[in-house]
Each structure stands twice: as C-alpha cells, then as structure tokens.
Coordinates of C-alpha atoms and ligand atoms in Angstrom, one line a residue:
M1 CA 12.3 79.5 -18.0
S2 CA 10.4 77.7 -15.4
T3 CA 10.4 79.5 -12.0
V4 CA 9.7 76.2 -10.2
P5 CA 12.6 73.9 -10.9
L6 CA 11.8 70.9 -8.8
T7 CA 14.6 68.9 -10.3
E8 CA 16.9 69.0 -7.2
P9 CA 16.6 66.2 -4.7
A10 CA 14.4 67.1 -1.7
L11 CA 15.9 67.5 1.8
R12 CA 16.6 64.2 3.5
E13 CA 14.9 63.6 6.8
A14 CA 18.3 63.7 8.6
E15 CA 19.1 67.0 7.1
V16 CA 15.7 68.4 8.2
L17 CA 16.4 67.1 11.7
R18 CA 19.8 68.8 11.7
L19 CA 18.2 72.1 10.5
R20 CA 15.7 71.9 13.2
A21 CA 18.4 72.2 15.8
D22 CA 19.0 75.8 14.5
F23 CA 15.5 76.8 15.6
P24 CA 15.1 77.2 19.3
I25 CA 11.3 77.4 19.3
L26 CA 11.0 74.1 17.7
Q27 CA 12.7 72.5 20.8
T28 CA 9.8 73.8 23.0
G29 CA 6.5 72.3 24.0
V30 CA 2.9 73.4 24.0
N31 CA 0.1 72.1 26.4
G32 CA 2.4 69.3 27.5
H33 CA 3.3 68.1 24.0
P34 CA 6.3 68.8 21.7
L35 CA 5.4 71.9 19.5
I36 CA 4.3 70.8 16.0
Y37 CA 4.4 74.1 14.2
L38 CA 2.3 73.9 11.0
D39 CA 1.6 77.7 10.7
S40 CA 4.5 78.9 8.8
G41 CA 2.2 80.3 6.1
A42 CA 1.2 82.9 8.7
T43 CA 4.6 83.5 10.1
S44 CA 7.8 81.4 10.0
Q45 CA 10.2 80.5 12.8
R46 CA 13.7 82.0 13.1
P47 CA 17.0 80.2 13.2
L48 CA 19.7 81.3 15.6
A49 CA 21.6 82.9 12.7
V50 CA 18.7 85.3 12.3
L51 CA 18.2 85.9 16.0
D52 CA 21.9 86.5 16.5
A53 CA 22.1 88.9 13.5
E54 CA 19.5 91.2 15.0
R55 CA 21.0 91.0 18.5
S56 CA 24.5 91.5 17.3
F57 CA 23.5 94.6 15.2
A58 CA 21.7 96.0 18.2
S59 CA 24.6 95.3 20.5
T60 CA 27.4 96.5 18.3
L61 CA 26.3 98.7 15.4
N62 CA 23.0 100.3 16.3
A63 CA 22.6 103.8 14.7
A64 CA 20.2 105.5 12.4
V65 CA 21.2 105.0 8.7
H66 CA 21.8 107.5 5.9
R67 CA 22.1 110.4 8.4
G68 CA 24.9 110.7 10.9
A69 CA 28.5 111.4 10.1
H70 CA 29.8 109.2 13.0
T71 CA 31.5 105.8 12.5
L72 CA 28.6 103.8 13.9
A73 CA 26.1 105.5 11.6
S74 CA 28.3 104.8 8.5
E75 CA 28.8 101.1 9.5
A76 CA 25.1 100.7 10.2
T77 CA 24.4 102.2 6.8
I78 CA 26.8 99.8 5.1
A79 CA 25.0 96.8 6.9
F80 CA 21.7 98.2 5.9
E81 CA 22.6 98.5 2.2
D82 CA 24.4 95.1 2.3
A83 CA 21.2 93.6 3.4
R84 CA 19.4 95.3 0.5
T85 CA 21.9 93.7 -1.9
A86 CA 21.4 90.3 -0.3
L87 CA 17.7 90.4 -0.7
A88 CA 18.0 91.8 -4.3
E89 CA 20.3 88.9 -5.2
F90 CA 17.9 86.4 -3.6
I91 CA 15.1 87.6 -5.9
G92 CA 17.0 88.3 -9.0
A93 CA 16.8 92.1 -8.8
D94 CA 19.3 95.0 -8.7
E95 CA 19.8 96.6 -5.2
D96 CA 18.3 99.9 -6.3
E97 CA 15.1 98.1 -7.3
V98 CA 14.4 96.9 -3.7
V99 CA 12.5 99.3 -1.4
W100 CA 12.3 98.3 2.3
T101 CA 8.8 98.4 3.7
S102 CA 7.3 97.1 7.0
N103 CA 5.7 94.2 5.3
A104 CA 4.0 93.1 2.1
T105 CA 0.8 95.0 2.9
E106 CA 2.7 98.3 3.1
A107 CA 4.5 97.4 -0.2
V108 CA 1.2 96.9 -2.1
N109 CA -0.2 100.2 -0.6
L110 CA 3.0 101.9 -1.6
V111 CA 2.3 101.1 -5.2
A112 CA -1.3 101.9 -5.0
Y113 CA -0.8 105.3 -3.2
S114 CA 2.0 106.2 -5.6
L115 CA -0.2 105.4 -8.6
S116 CA -3.0 107.4 -7.0
N117 CA -0.6 110.4 -6.5
A118 CA 0.5 110.1 -10.1
S119 CA -3.1 110.1 -11.1
A120 CA -3.5 113.4 -9.2
G121 CA -0.7 114.9 -11.2
R122 CA 2.0 114.5 -8.5
G123 CA 5.2 113.2 -10.2
G124 CA 4.9 115.5 -13.1
P125 CA 4.9 114.6 -16.8
E126 CA 7.4 111.7 -16.3
A127 CA 4.8 109.9 -14.2
D128 CA 2.0 110.5 -16.9
R129 CA 2.1 106.9 -18.1
L130 CA 1.2 105.8 -14.5
R131 CA -2.0 107.9 -14.4
L132 CA -5.3 106.1 -13.8
G133 CA -8.7 107.6 -14.4
P134 CA -12.2 106.6 -15.5
G135 CA -12.1 104.1 -18.3
D136 CA -8.9 102.5 -17.0
E137 CA -9.0 99.0 -15.6
I138 CA -7.2 97.3 -12.8
V139 CA -7.4 93.4 -12.8
T140 CA -7.0 91.2 -9.7
T141 CA -8.2 87.8 -8.8
E142 CA -10.8 86.1 -6.6
M143 CA -8.1 84.2 -4.7
E144 CA -6.1 87.2 -3.3
H145 CA -5.1 87.8 0.2
H146 CA -7.0 91.0 1.3
A147 CA -3.7 92.8 1.2
N148 CA -3.6 92.4 -2.6
L149 CA -7.3 93.2 -3.0
I150 CA -8.4 96.1 -0.8
P151 CA -5.6 98.5 -1.9
W152 CA -6.9 98.1 -5.5
Q153 CA -10.5 98.7 -4.5
E154 CA -9.4 101.9 -2.8
L155 CA -7.2 102.9 -5.8
A156 CA -10.2 102.4 -8.1
A157 CA -12.4 104.4 -5.8
R158 CA -9.8 107.3 -5.6
T159 CA -9.1 107.5 -9.4
G160 CA -12.5 106.4 -11.0
A161 CA -10.8 103.4 -12.5
T162 CA -12.7 100.1 -12.7
L163 CA -11.6 96.9 -10.7
H164 CA -12.1 93.6 -12.4
V165 CA -11.7 90.2 -10.7
I166 CA -10.5 87.1 -12.5
P167 CA -12.9 84.5 -11.1
L168 CA -12.1 81.0 -9.9
D169 CA -13.6 77.7 -11.2
D170 CA -15.5 75.3 -9.0
H171 CA -12.1 73.7 -7.9
G172 CA -10.7 77.1 -6.9
A173 CA -8.2 77.4 -9.8
L174 CA -7.9 80.8 -11.6
R175 CA -10.1 80.8 -14.8
L176 CA -7.5 81.6 -17.3
D177 CA -10.2 81.8 -20.0
A178 CA -11.9 84.6 -18.1
A179 CA -8.5 86.3 -17.5
A180 CA -7.9 86.4 -21.3
E181 CA -11.2 88.3 -21.7
L182 CA -10.7 90.6 -18.7
I183 CA -7.1 91.7 -19.7
G184 CA -7.7 94.1 -22.5
P185 CA -6.6 97.4 -24.0
R186 CA -7.9 99.3 -21.0
T187 CA -6.1 97.2 -18.4
R188 CA -3.3 99.3 -16.7
L189 CA -2.4 96.9 -13.8
V190 CA -2.7 93.2 -13.1
A191 CA -2.2 92.3 -9.5
V192 CA -1.9 88.5 -8.8
T193 CA -0.7 86.2 -6.2
H194 CA 2.2 83.8 -7.1
V195 CA 1.0 81.1 -4.6
S196 CA -2.4 81.1 -2.9
N197 CA -2.2 81.4 0.8
V198 CA -5.3 79.2 1.1
L199 CA -4.9 76.6 -1.8
G200 CA -1.1 76.4 -1.8
V201 CA -1.1 76.1 -5.6
I202 CA 1.5 77.9 -7.6
N203 CA -0.4 80.0 -10.2
P204 CA 0.7 79.9 -13.8
V205 CA 1.6 83.7 -13.6
E206 CA 3.8 83.5 -16.7
S207 CA 0.7 83.5 -18.9
L208 CA -0.9 86.4 -17.0
V209 CA 2.4 88.4 -17.3
A210 CA 2.4 87.9 -21.0
A211 CA -1.2 88.8 -21.5
A212 CA -0.8 92.0 -19.4
H213 CA 2.4 93.0 -21.1
E214 CA 0.8 92.5 -24.6
V215 CA -1.7 95.3 -23.8
G216 CA 0.9 97.5 -22.1
A217 CA -0.3 96.8 -18.5
L218 CA 2.0 96.5 -15.4
V219 CA 2.0 93.4 -13.3
L220 CA 2.3 93.3 -9.5
L221 CA 3.2 89.9 -8.1
D222 CA 2.3 89.0 -4.5
A223 CA 5.3 86.8 -3.7
C224 CA 4.5 86.4 0.0
Q225 CA 3.9 82.7 -0.3
S226 CA 6.4 82.0 -3.0
A227 CA 9.6 83.9 -2.1
P228 CA 10.0 81.8 1.2
H229 CA 9.4 78.5 -0.5
L230 CA 10.5 78.6 -4.2
P231 CA 13.4 79.9 -6.2
L232 CA 12.1 83.3 -7.3
D233 CA 13.5 85.4 -10.1
V234 CA 11.5 88.5 -10.7
K235 CA 13.4 89.5 -13.8
A236 CA 12.9 86.0 -15.4
L237 CA 9.3 86.2 -14.6
G238 CA 9.1 89.7 -16.1
V239 CA 7.0 91.2 -13.4
D240 CA 7.0 94.9 -12.8
F241 CA 6.5 94.8 -9.1
A242 CA 6.8 92.1 -6.4
V243 CA 6.0 92.3 -2.7
L244 CA 7.1 90.1 0.2
S245 CA 7.2 89.9 3.9
G246 CA 10.4 89.0 5.9
H247 CA 8.6 87.2 8.7
K248 CA 7.3 84.5 6.3
M249 CA 10.9 83.7 5.2
L250 CA 12.7 83.1 8.4
G251 CA 13.1 86.9 9.1
P252 CA 11.8 89.1 11.8
T253 CA 8.4 90.9 11.7
G254 CA 8.4 94.6 10.8
I255 CA 10.4 94.2 7.5
G256 CA 9.1 93.5 4.0
A257 CA 10.1 94.7 0.6
L258 CA 8.9 96.0 -2.7
Y259 CA 10.6 95.1 -5.9
G260 CA 10.0 97.7 -8.7
R261 CA 11.5 97.9 -12.1
R262 CA 14.0 100.7 -12.0
E263 CA 12.4 102.7 -14.9
L264 CA 9.1 102.6 -13.0
L265 CA 10.5 103.5 -9.5
E266 CA 12.4 106.4 -11.1
V267 CA 9.2 108.1 -12.2
M268 CA 6.8 107.1 -9.3
P269 CA 5.9 109.8 -6.8
P270 CA 6.4 108.9 -3.2
F271 CA 3.8 107.4 -0.9
L272 CA 5.1 108.4 2.4
T273 CA 6.9 111.7 2.8
G274 CA 9.2 113.2 5.4
G275 CA 12.7 112.8 6.5
S276 CA 15.5 110.8 4.7
M277 CA 13.8 110.8 1.3
I278 CA 14.6 114.4 0.1
T279 CA 17.5 116.4 -1.5
T280 CA 16.2 119.9 -0.7
V281 CA 13.2 121.3 1.2
T282 CA 11.8 124.8 1.4
T283 CA 8.8 125.8 3.4
T284 CA 6.6 125.3 0.2
E285 CA 8.1 122.4 -1.7
A286 CA 10.6 119.5 -1.7
E287 CA 12.8 117.6 -4.1
Y288 CA 13.0 113.9 -3.7
L289 CA 16.0 111.5 -3.7
P290 CA 16.1 108.9 -6.4
P291 CA 14.7 105.4 -5.6
P292 CA 14.9 103.4 -3.4
Q293 CA 15.4 106.2 -0.8
R294 CA 12.5 108.2 -2.2
F295 CA 10.2 105.6 -0.9
E296 CA 11.9 105.1 2.5
A297 CA 10.7 108.1 4.5
G298 CA 11.5 108.2 8.2
T299 CA 13.9 106.2 10.4
Q300 CA 14.4 102.8 8.9
K301 CA 14.0 99.2 10.2
V302 CA 17.8 98.5 10.2
S303 CA 18.2 95.6 12.6
Q304 CA 15.3 93.9 10.8
A305 CA 16.8 94.4 7.4
V306 CA 20.1 93.0 8.7
A307 CA 18.3 89.9 10.2
L308 CA 16.3 89.4 7.0
A309 CA 19.6 89.3 5.1
A310 CA 20.8 86.6 7.5
A311 CA 17.6 84.7 6.8
V312 CA 18.2 85.0 3.1
R313 CA 21.7 83.6 3.5
Y314 CA 20.5 80.7 5.5
L315 CA 17.8 79.8 2.9
Q316 CA 20.6 80.1 0.1
E317 CA 22.8 77.8 2.1
V318 CA 20.2 75.1 2.3
G319 CA 19.2 75.8 -1.2
M320 CA 15.9 77.1 -2.5
P321 CA 15.4 74.3 -5.2
R322 CA 15.8 71.6 -2.5
I323 CA 13.5 73.5 0.0
A324 CA 10.9 73.7 -2.8
A325 CA 11.2 69.9 -3.6
H326 CA 10.9 69.1 0.2
E327 CA 7.8 71.2 0.5
A328 CA 6.3 69.9 -2.7
E329 CA 6.6 66.4 -1.1
L330 CA 5.0 67.5 2.2
G331 CA 2.3 69.4 0.4
A332 CA 1.3 66.3 -1.7
R333 CA 1.4 64.2 1.5
L334 CA -0.9 66.7 3.3
V335 CA -3.4 66.8 0.5
E336 CA -3.4 63.1 0.0
G337 CA -3.7 62.2 3.7
L338 CA -6.3 64.9 4.5
S339 CA -8.5 64.0 1.4
A340 CA -8.6 60.4 2.5
I341 CA -10.3 61.3 5.7
D342 CA -14.1 60.9 5.5
G343 CA -15.7 64.3 6.0
V344 CA -12.7 66.3 5.0
R345 CA -12.7 68.5 1.9
V346 CA -9.3 70.0 1.0
L347 CA -9.9 73.3 -0.7
G348 CA -8.4 73.2 -4.2
G349 CA -7.2 69.7 -3.4
D350 CA -7.9 68.5 -6.9
I351 CA -6.4 71.4 -8.8
D352 CA -3.8 70.1 -11.2
L353 CA -1.0 72.5 -10.5
P354 CA 2.3 72.4 -8.6
R355 CA 1.9 73.3 -5.0
V356 CA 3.9 74.2 -1.9
G357 CA 3.5 72.7 1.5
L358 CA 0.2 74.3 2.4
A359 CA -3.3 72.9 2.6
S360 CA -6.6 74.3 3.8
F361 CA -9.5 72.1 4.6
D362 CA -13.2 72.0 5.7
V363 CA -14.4 69.4 8.1
A364 CA -18.1 68.6 7.6
G365 CA -20.1 69.6 10.8
I366 CA -17.1 70.9 12.7
H367 CA -16.1 74.6 12.9
S368 CA -12.5 75.3 12.0
H369 CA -12.0 76.9 15.4
D370 CA -13.0 73.6 17.1
V371 CA -10.6 71.7 14.8
G372 CA -7.8 74.3 15.7
Q373 CA -8.5 74.0 19.4
F374 CA -8.5 70.2 19.3
L375 CA -5.2 70.2 17.5
D376 CA -3.7 72.8 19.8
D377 CA -4.5 70.7 22.7
T378 CA -2.1 68.1 21.3
G379 CA 0.7 70.7 20.5
I380 CA -0.2 71.1 16.9
A381 CA -0.4 74.8 15.7
V382 CA -2.5 75.4 12.7
R383 CA -4.3 78.5 11.4
V384 CA -8.1 78.8 11.4
G385 CA -10.6 81.3 9.9
H386 CA -10.7 82.9 6.5
H387 CA -7.0 83.5 6.2
C388 CA -7.6 87.0 5.0
A389 CA -9.2 85.6 1.8
Q390 CA -13.0 85.9 2.3
P391 CA -13.8 86.1 -1.5
L392 CA -12.1 82.8 -2.1
H393 CA -13.8 81.1 0.8
R394 CA -17.2 82.4 -0.4
R395 CA -16.6 81.1 -3.9
L396 CA -15.8 77.6 -2.5
G397 CA -18.9 77.7 -0.3
V398 CA -17.3 77.8 3.1
T399 CA -16.9 80.7 5.6
S400 CA -13.7 79.4 7.2
S401 CA -11.2 76.6 7.0
T402 CA -8.3 75.1 8.8
R403 CA -4.8 75.5 7.3
A404 CA -1.7 73.5 7.8
S405 CA 1.5 75.0 6.3
T406 CA 5.1 73.7 6.3
Y407 CA 8.6 75.0 5.9
L408 CA 12.1 73.6 5.5
Y409 CA 12.1 72.5 9.0
T410 CA 8.8 70.4 8.8
T411 CA 9.2 66.6 8.9
R412 CA 7.0 64.0 7.4
D413 CA 6.1 62.8 10.9
E414 CA 4.7 66.3 11.7
V415 CA 2.6 66.2 8.5
D416 CA 1.4 62.6 9.5
A417 CA 0.6 64.0 13.0
V418 CA -1.8 66.7 11.7
I419 CA -3.5 64.1 9.4
D420 CA -3.9 61.8 12.3
G421 CA -5.0 64.6 14.6
V422 CA -7.8 65.7 12.2
A423 CA -9.0 62.1 12.0
R424 CA -9.1 61.9 15.9
C425 CA -10.8 65.2 16.0
I426 CA -13.6 64.0 13.8
D427 CA -13.9 60.8 15.9
F428 CA -14.0 62.9 19.1
F429 CA -16.8 65.3 17.9
R430 CA -18.8 62.4 16.3
R431 CA -18.8 60.6 19.6
A432 CA -19.5 63.7 21.7
Ligands
PLP501 N1 -0.2 88.2 0.6 C1 -0.3 86.8 1.0 C2 -0.4 85.8 0.0 C3 -0.1 86.5 2.3 O1 -0.1 85.2 2.7 C4 0.0 87.5 3.3 C5 0.1 87.2 4.7 O2 -0.5 86.2 5.2 C6 0.0 88.9 2.9 C7 0.0 89.2 1.5 C8 0.2 90.0 3.8 O3 1.4 89.9 4.5 P1 1.8 90.9 5.7 O4 0.6 90.7 6.7 O5 3.0 90.4 6.3 O6 1.8 92.2 5.1

C-alpha cells in the first residue's frame, strides 16, 4: 500500500484563503510587510481551534492526570487519554502504542536509552532480544536530522555496537544499493527519516523496512516531516517505532510522541524513572506500570496533548491526502522556480522522488544568513543554516543553505514571492 496517495484533488486557492483566516499570526505583519511564513518545517503556526483548546483546558479542566481522586483530575485524565486516542488514530496505531514525549528528540532518545538499559541487563530476560553489544550494528543515514543521528552515536558508544551510515549519492538521494549491503545479519536497528528536512523528498522507506525485517532488525521512522504533511499509517508501513513533534503539525511546543509496537514497548525498560510510572516501590526497587505509562514519568504535558489532539482533528477535517496534494504542488513550484534562477542550486532538486513543500537552496557567492536577512526585510520568514543536518550539507559540498517550507495555509503567491525575493536578493548583492 502506498503511504503517499496523491490522488485526491489539491486544496483550491479559495479554500487555502479560508483556512488562513483560522491562523491569527498569518494576519500579522513583519518589518512593514504582511508576514509570508515559509518556515513551517521548523515550526508550524496554530489555528484558533488549537489555541482555544489549550486555553479552554487550562481555564476549565487543569489538573494533574492519573493521580488525583477529585473530579477535575479524572476529567483531565479523560481529556489526556482522549488526546492519545486521537493521535493514535491519526497515525494508524492503537492508543497504548503511543507514548507522550516533549518532542521527537526525546522520543528518539527514549528508544536509544531504553535499548541501552536493556543492553545493561535492565528489563530482565524478556528484554534480551533488545540487547546490543559488540558485533551488533545500528544503521542510519547521511541525511538524518541530528536528532536521529547523535542518539545512535551515543548508543553505539555505550554498548560497543557499530554505527553504519547509508551514504547519499551526488544528488543527495539515499543510496539504496549501499543500504542493501549495509543492512545484514548483524543489523539490529535501522533508523531513517521518512521525509528529509533539507531536501523535502519522501524516502522509499518501504524497501528499507523490508530489508531490515528480513534480517530481524527493528526500524525507527523519523516522521517529523511526514506526519504533518502526508497521510501516515505506521502499521501499513510496518515500522517498529515512529517519532513526531506536535509543534510541526499545528500543535503546541513541548509535546511529541513515540509510536512503538505493543510487543516491543511491553518488554522495553524505561528511560526516565520517577513518579506516575510505577505500581509498587520499596526503598530498594520498583515495579513498573505497563506501557505507555511506564515511559511517562513525572507530571505530564496535559494541555499540550489536548491541544495537539485539536490540531489532529483540524488536519483530519481538511484531509491529509488533500494537504499532501497541495504541498506537492507547492514543492514542485518552489523547486522549479528557484532552480530557474541563475546562481541558485536547489539541494536535491533533481532527485526523482515525490516531495513535500520544502526546498533548501544555495545561492552562489551569498551566505544563507544574508539571503535570510534580505528576505526577512520584506516580511518573508525562511530558515537558514545547516538545519541540524551537517553531514548532509557536507556531502553536498555546502556549509549552509536557505530553506523555504510550506504548509496547508501557504498560497501559490507566497511561493512566488520567495522565488521573486531570491532573484531580487541576487540582484541586490551583485550590484552592491
Ligand atoms: N527530525 C526531523 C526530520 C526534524 O525536522 C526535526 C526538527 O526540525 C527533528 C527530528 C527534531 O524535532 P524536535 O526538535 O521537535 O525534537
């Protein structure tokens, strides 16, 4: 089953304009110009439904969950668990397979530290199959966000396992030939991003999942840049873990999630320990709750979870296939328009894969910070730098790039404005 069904019609411009009215920040201006927000890949903007959900929870239901016996506490707990169910449905999981985290970074670290604890014998014999040691191999890729790279470097260092990295070709695409060689009988885990946060391409993760499972390895999918923009079904994809961040999908900051297959979560030792994740505690030892609570130590991010559920409902109402189609159009427009400018190189622009509405580019002779500053002066917000993907930039021979990224509320005119802005920027610096 394809995970990227682009058969639905894209959003019509009038629909996009109607949606924009739901986002207060899109009605504001920057530096004397209307805001053109093309940095949704870093963090997305929030509709009133999400802002209201967080405020309404705080105004009427605020209480710590899974603790108090009073009415407010039990209503807050119901709202918190309903939010979990909403997110689980959104990604095709069961609710007890969704663990709340602060963000995707914490979710990756949760898995890495849990595997590390299992490797140290914590978790007992049931966790034996999760143990890593010398001779075992972890495989990731050269295009990962640092959040899906450094935790594996650290896990390898803690356990003595070896980290292998699937290289990129000269265009920036994953070298699947090399992947086929690197994923072998010693591979225990493959960690790969669904959509590159620099190139915007949708990786053919189905083939990596098949290769990993053929040798009995687990797969962790970084869904940070896919869950907000594409229909995502973790079960159909067959991944063992998936991570995402709420703030990239119309939700608030401070909330993210880990999807883990139930059989795995059930045997994994916890990463964080403390209150709310135990059944009994003595002064010398503790017994832990089943998942997902085993992985949710401490007071939880309740209003953020409730607001993320509102975001998920908003996205579902618009329709993920239509959002994906809208952003595929914007992405193609971005790549085409930017590539046509003399002196602009779109990173991965010639990779023949489906893409989301995100493109990073290098402008010959002009530092990305200068490009970003020039665009900002005209109200256009883009991201500059290495986008937490230094190995990818190094492989493509640049130290930084400028990134424009869209969402459901982005119009074609905004995409054209950034293309025009880059052309004017080049003109400006050439004349200077
Ligand atoms: N993975 C990818 C592909 C991302 O784009 C990001 C954020 O930019 C992350 C992981 C980390 O997300 P967070 O900083 O919300 O944990």
